[in-house]
PDB file of C-alpha atoms in Angstrom:
ATOM      1  CA  MET E 175     114.967 -39.623 119.997  1.00 44.00           C
ATOM      2  CA  LYS E 176     114.300 -41.509 116.730  1.00 52.00           C
ATOM      3  CA  GLU E 177     111.988 -43.839 118.614  1.00 59.00           C
ATOM      4  CA  GLU E 178     110.035 -40.875 120.027  1.00 57.00           C
ATOM      5  CA  ILE E 179     109.655 -39.370 116.551  1.00 58.00           C
ATOM      6  CA  LYS E 180     108.510 -42.717 115.148  1.00 73.00           C
ATOM      7  CA  LYS E 181     106.090 -43.149 118.059  1.00 80.00           C
ATOM      8  CA  SER E 182     104.616 -39.679 117.534  1.00 84.00           C
ATOM      9  CA  GLU E 183     104.254 -40.354 113.785  1.00 84.00           C
ATOM     10  CA  ILE E 184     102.439 -43.629 114.499  1.00 84.00           C
ATOM     11  CA  GLU E 185     100.139 -41.909 116.984  1.00 89.00           C
ATOM     12  CA  LYS E 186      99.470 -39.087 114.517  1.00 90.00           C
ATOM     13  CA  LEU E 187      98.602 -41.556 111.734  1.00 87.00           C
ATOM     14  CA  ASN E 188      96.295 -43.506 114.061  1.00 88.00           C
ATOM     15  CA  HIS E 189      94.636 -40.309 115.321  1.00 94.00           C
ATOM     16  CA  TYR E 190      93.976 -38.927 111.832  1.00 94.00           C
ATOM     17  CA  GLY E 191      92.875 -42.364 110.645  1.00 91.00           C
ATOM     18  CA  ASN E 192      90.330 -42.716 113.446  1.00 94.00           C
ATOM     19  CA  ILE E 193      88.894 -39.245 112.814  1.00 96.00           C
ATOM     20  CA  PHE E 194      88.741 -39.892 109.072  1.00 94.00           C
ATOM     21  CA  THR E 195      86.977 -43.249 109.565  1.00 94.00           C
ATOM     22  CA  LEU E 196      84.365 -41.728 111.855  1.00 96.00           C
ATOM     23  CA  LEU E 197      83.722 -38.782 109.532  1.00 95.00           C
ATOM     24  CA  LEU E 198      83.539 -41.066 106.497  1.00 93.00           C
ATOM     25  CA  LEU E 199      80.899 -43.245 108.146  1.00 93.00           C
ATOM     26  CA  ILE E 200      78.874 -40.214 109.221  1.00 94.00           C
ATOM     27  CA  THR E 201      79.157 -38.702 105.736  1.00 92.00           C
ATOM     28  CA  MET E 202      78.028 -41.901 103.989  1.00 88.00           C
ATOM     29  CA  VAL E 203      75.064 -42.455 106.278  1.00 90.00           C
ATOM     30  CA  SER E 204      73.895 -38.835 106.468  1.00 91.00           C
ATOM     31  CA  VAL E 205      73.761 -37.866 102.781  1.00 87.00           C
ATOM     32  CA  VAL E 206      70.311 -39.265 101.986  1.00 85.00           C
ATOM     33  CA  PRO E 207      68.567 -38.219 105.246  1.00 90.00           C
ATOM     34  CA  LEU E 208      69.997 -34.706 104.940  1.00 90.00           C
ATOM     35  CA  ALA E 209      68.821 -34.425 101.338  1.00 87.00           C
ATOM     36  CA  VAL E 210      65.366 -35.844 102.086  1.00 86.00           C
ATOM     37  CA  PHE E 211      64.559 -33.931 105.254  1.00 89.00           C
ATOM     38  CA  LEU E 212      66.481 -30.651 104.892  1.00 90.00           C
ATOM     39  CA  HIS E 213      66.674 -30.385 101.085  1.00 88.00           C
ATOM     40  CA  PHE E 214      69.007 -27.516 100.102  1.00 89.00           C
ATOM     41  CA  TYR E 215      70.219 -26.826 103.656  1.00 94.00           C
ATOM     42  CA  GLY E 216      70.903 -30.517 104.108  1.00 91.00           C
ATOM     43  CA  MET E 217      73.168 -30.455 101.067  1.00 91.00           C
ATOM     44  CA  ILE E 218      75.057 -27.486 102.534  1.00 94.00           C
ATOM     45  CA  ILE E 219      75.553 -29.415 105.774  1.00 95.00           C
ATOM     46  CA  PHE E 220      76.640 -32.452 103.754  1.00 92.00           C
ATOM     47  CA  GLY E 221      79.121 -30.296 101.806  1.00 93.00           C
ATOM     48  CA  VAL E 222      80.712 -29.021 105.005  1.00 95.00           C
ATOM     49  CA  LEU E 223      80.864 -32.528 106.458  1.00 95.00           C
ATOM     50  CA  PHE E 224      82.371 -33.819 103.211  1.00 93.00           C
ATOM     51  CA  ALA E 225      84.995 -31.043 103.280  1.00 95.00           C
ATOM     52  CA  PHE E 226      86.062 -32.013 106.819  1.00 95.00           C
ATOM     53  CA  THR E 227      86.208 -35.670 105.783  1.00 94.00           C
ATOM     54  CA  MET E 228      88.435 -34.867 102.811  1.00 94.00           C
ATOM     55  CA  TYR E 229      90.673 -32.677 105.003  1.00 96.00           C
ATOM     56  CA  PHE E 230      91.408 -35.625 107.285  1.00 95.00           C
ATOM     57  CA  ALA E 231      91.782 -37.957 104.307  1.00 93.00           C
ATOM     58  CA  PHE E 232      94.524 -35.669 103.004  1.00 93.00           C
ATOM     59  CA  LYS E 233      96.126 -35.560 106.470  1.00 94.00           C
ATOM     60  CA  VAL E 234      96.231 -39.384 106.548  1.00 91.00           C
ATOM     61  CA  GLU E 235      97.692 -39.499 103.045  1.00 89.00           C
ATOM     62  CA  ARG E 236     100.310 -36.895 103.985  1.00 91.00           C
ATOM     63  CA  CYS E 237     101.375 -38.995 107.008  1.00 88.00           C
ATOM     64  CA  LYS E 238     101.588 -42.084 104.795  1.00 84.00           C
ATOM     65  CA  LYS E 239     103.641 -40.236 102.186  1.00 84.00           C
ATOM     66  CA  ASP E 240     105.982 -38.670 104.752  1.00 86.00           C
ATOM     67  CA  ASN E 241     106.730 -42.119 106.177  1.00 80.00           C
ATOM     68  CA  ASP E 242     106.762 -43.889 102.785  1.00 75.00           C
ATOM     69  CA  VAL E 243     103.977 -46.335 103.637  1.00 77.00           C
ATOM     70  CA  GLN E 244     101.162 -46.986 101.187  1.00 71.00           C
ATOM     71  CA  THR E 245     100.067 -50.613 101.142  1.00 70.00           C
ATOM     72  CA  PHE E 246      98.345 -52.442 103.963  1.00 69.00           C
ATOM     73  CA  LYS E 247     101.449 -54.514 104.712  1.00 73.00           C
ATOM     74  CA  GLU E 248     103.599 -51.367 104.950  1.00 73.00           C
ATOM     75  CA  ILE E 249     101.068 -49.591 107.174  1.00 75.00           C
ATOM     76  CA  VAL E 250     100.825 -52.573 109.541  1.00 77.00           C
ATOM     77  CA  ALA E 251     104.614 -52.823 109.747  1.00 76.00           C
ATOM     78  CA  PHE E 252     104.859 -49.073 110.378  1.00 75.00           C
ATOM     79  CA  ALA E 253     102.187 -49.191 113.093  1.00 75.00           C
ATOM     80  CA  GLU E 254     104.181 -51.954 114.812  1.00 77.00           C
ATOM     81  CA  GLY E 255     107.329 -49.825 114.605  1.00 75.00           C
ATOM     82  CA  LYS E 256     108.990 -52.028 111.979  1.00 75.00           C
ATOM     83  CA  ARG E 257     110.206 -51.521 108.406  1.00 71.00           C
ATOM     84  CA  LEU E 258     110.044 -53.911 105.458  1.00 70.00           C
ATOM     85  CA  ASP E 259     113.274 -55.166 103.915  1.00 71.00           C
ATOM     86  CA  GLU E 260     114.228 -54.019 100.398  1.00 61.00           C
ATOM     87  CA  ILE E 261     112.701 -56.976  98.512  1.00 63.00           C
ATOM     88  CA  GLU E 262     109.393 -56.690 100.358  1.00 72.00           C
ATOM     89  CA  LYS E 263     109.438 -52.929  99.793  1.00 69.00           C
ATOM     90  CA  TYR E 264     109.782 -53.361  96.014  1.00 64.00           C
ATOM     91  CA  GLN E 265     107.066 -56.020  95.964  1.00 68.00           C
ATOM     92  CA  GLU E 266     104.684 -53.721  97.819  1.00 69.00           C
ATOM     93  CA  ALA E 267     105.566 -50.769  95.559  1.00 69.00           C
ATOM     94  CA  GLY E 268     104.586 -52.897  92.558  1.00 71.00           C
ATOM     95  CA  LYS E 269     101.157 -53.551  94.072  1.00 71.00           C
ATOM     96  CA  ARG E 270     100.307 -49.894  94.733  1.00 70.00           C
ATOM     97  CA  PRO E 271      98.772 -48.958  91.351  1.00 75.00           C
ATOM     98  CA  TYR E 272      96.426 -51.959  91.394  1.00 78.00           C
ATOM     99  CA  GLN E 273      95.449 -51.443  95.000  1.00 76.00           C
ATOM    100  CA  LYS E 274      94.551 -47.788  94.409  1.00 78.00           C
ATOM    101  CA  VAL E 275      92.231 -48.682  91.512  1.00 84.00           C
ATOM    102  CA  LEU E 276      90.559 -51.452  93.484  1.00 86.00           C
ATOM    103  CA  LEU E 277      90.189 -49.164  96.498  1.00 84.00           C
ATOM    104  CA  VAL E 278      88.426 -46.504  94.443  1.00 87.00           C
ATOM    105  CA  ILE E 279      86.100 -49.026  92.784  1.00 92.00           C
ATOM    106  CA  GLY E 280      85.352 -50.748  96.096  1.00 92.00           C
ATOM    107  CA  SER E 281      84.619 -47.457  97.848  1.00 91.00           C
ATOM    108  CA  ALA E 282      82.301 -46.380  95.046  1.00 91.00           C
ATOM    109  CA  VAL E 283      80.373 -49.662  95.144  1.00 93.00           C
ATOM    110  CA  ILE E 284      80.001 -49.566  98.938  1.00 92.00           C
ATOM    111  CA  THR E 285      78.847 -45.949  98.843  1.00 89.00           C
ATOM    112  CA  LEU E 286      76.326 -46.734  96.108  1.00 91.00           C
ATOM    113  CA  ILE E 287      74.935 -49.666  98.115  1.00 93.00           C
ATOM    114  CA  VAL E 288      74.627 -47.572 101.289  1.00 88.00           C
ATOM    115  CA  CYS E 289      72.908 -44.723  99.421  1.00 86.00           C
ATOM    116  CA  CYS E 290      70.474 -47.118  97.701  1.00 89.00           C
ATOM    117  CA  LEU E 291      69.621 -48.774 101.022  1.00 89.00           C
ATOM    118  CA  LEU E 292      69.042 -45.410 102.673  1.00 84.00           C
ATOM    119  CA  LEU E 293      66.913 -44.252  99.763  1.00 85.00           C
ATOM    120  CA  TRP E 294      64.866 -47.460  99.954  1.00 88.00           C
ATOM    121  CA  VAL E 295      64.363 -47.059 103.721  1.00 86.00           C
ATOM    122  CA  LEU E 296      63.472 -43.358 103.456  1.00 82.00           C
ATOM    123  CA  LYS E 297      61.306 -43.684 100.313  1.00 84.00           C
ATOM    124  CA  PRO E 298      58.027 -43.265 102.261  1.00 83.00           C
ATOM    125  CA  PHE E 299      59.267 -39.883 103.540  1.00 78.00           C
ATOM    126  CA  ILE E 300      60.222 -38.481 100.147  1.00 74.00           C
ATOM    127  CA  VAL E 301      57.755 -35.850  99.003  1.00 63.00           C
TER     128      VAL E 301
END
């Protein structure tokens, strides 16, 4: 029974992660075209899309918190149905604050680059 619960948790994390990844990509790519072509209504559509993306981001984070996995190494071990030993667990817990900061900065930089590229491509269409 424990194995079935673990298997369902892994499947749930993978399912939410896949949905979140797809929505995140759509959200990043659609913001500039929606703003350029649909103006105010495009921003409403973007807001709704962003809300759905954040909903699934919170679902993924809830699954990670419920199963006490945060770092990449812990997530990979969890997805393979394994657990880290105590020393590895403490080492990974020490990395979490730094990884969160780097993740936020990296995401912001990538989003800025994508938005600038889209703006550059769509510049002829901007009124």
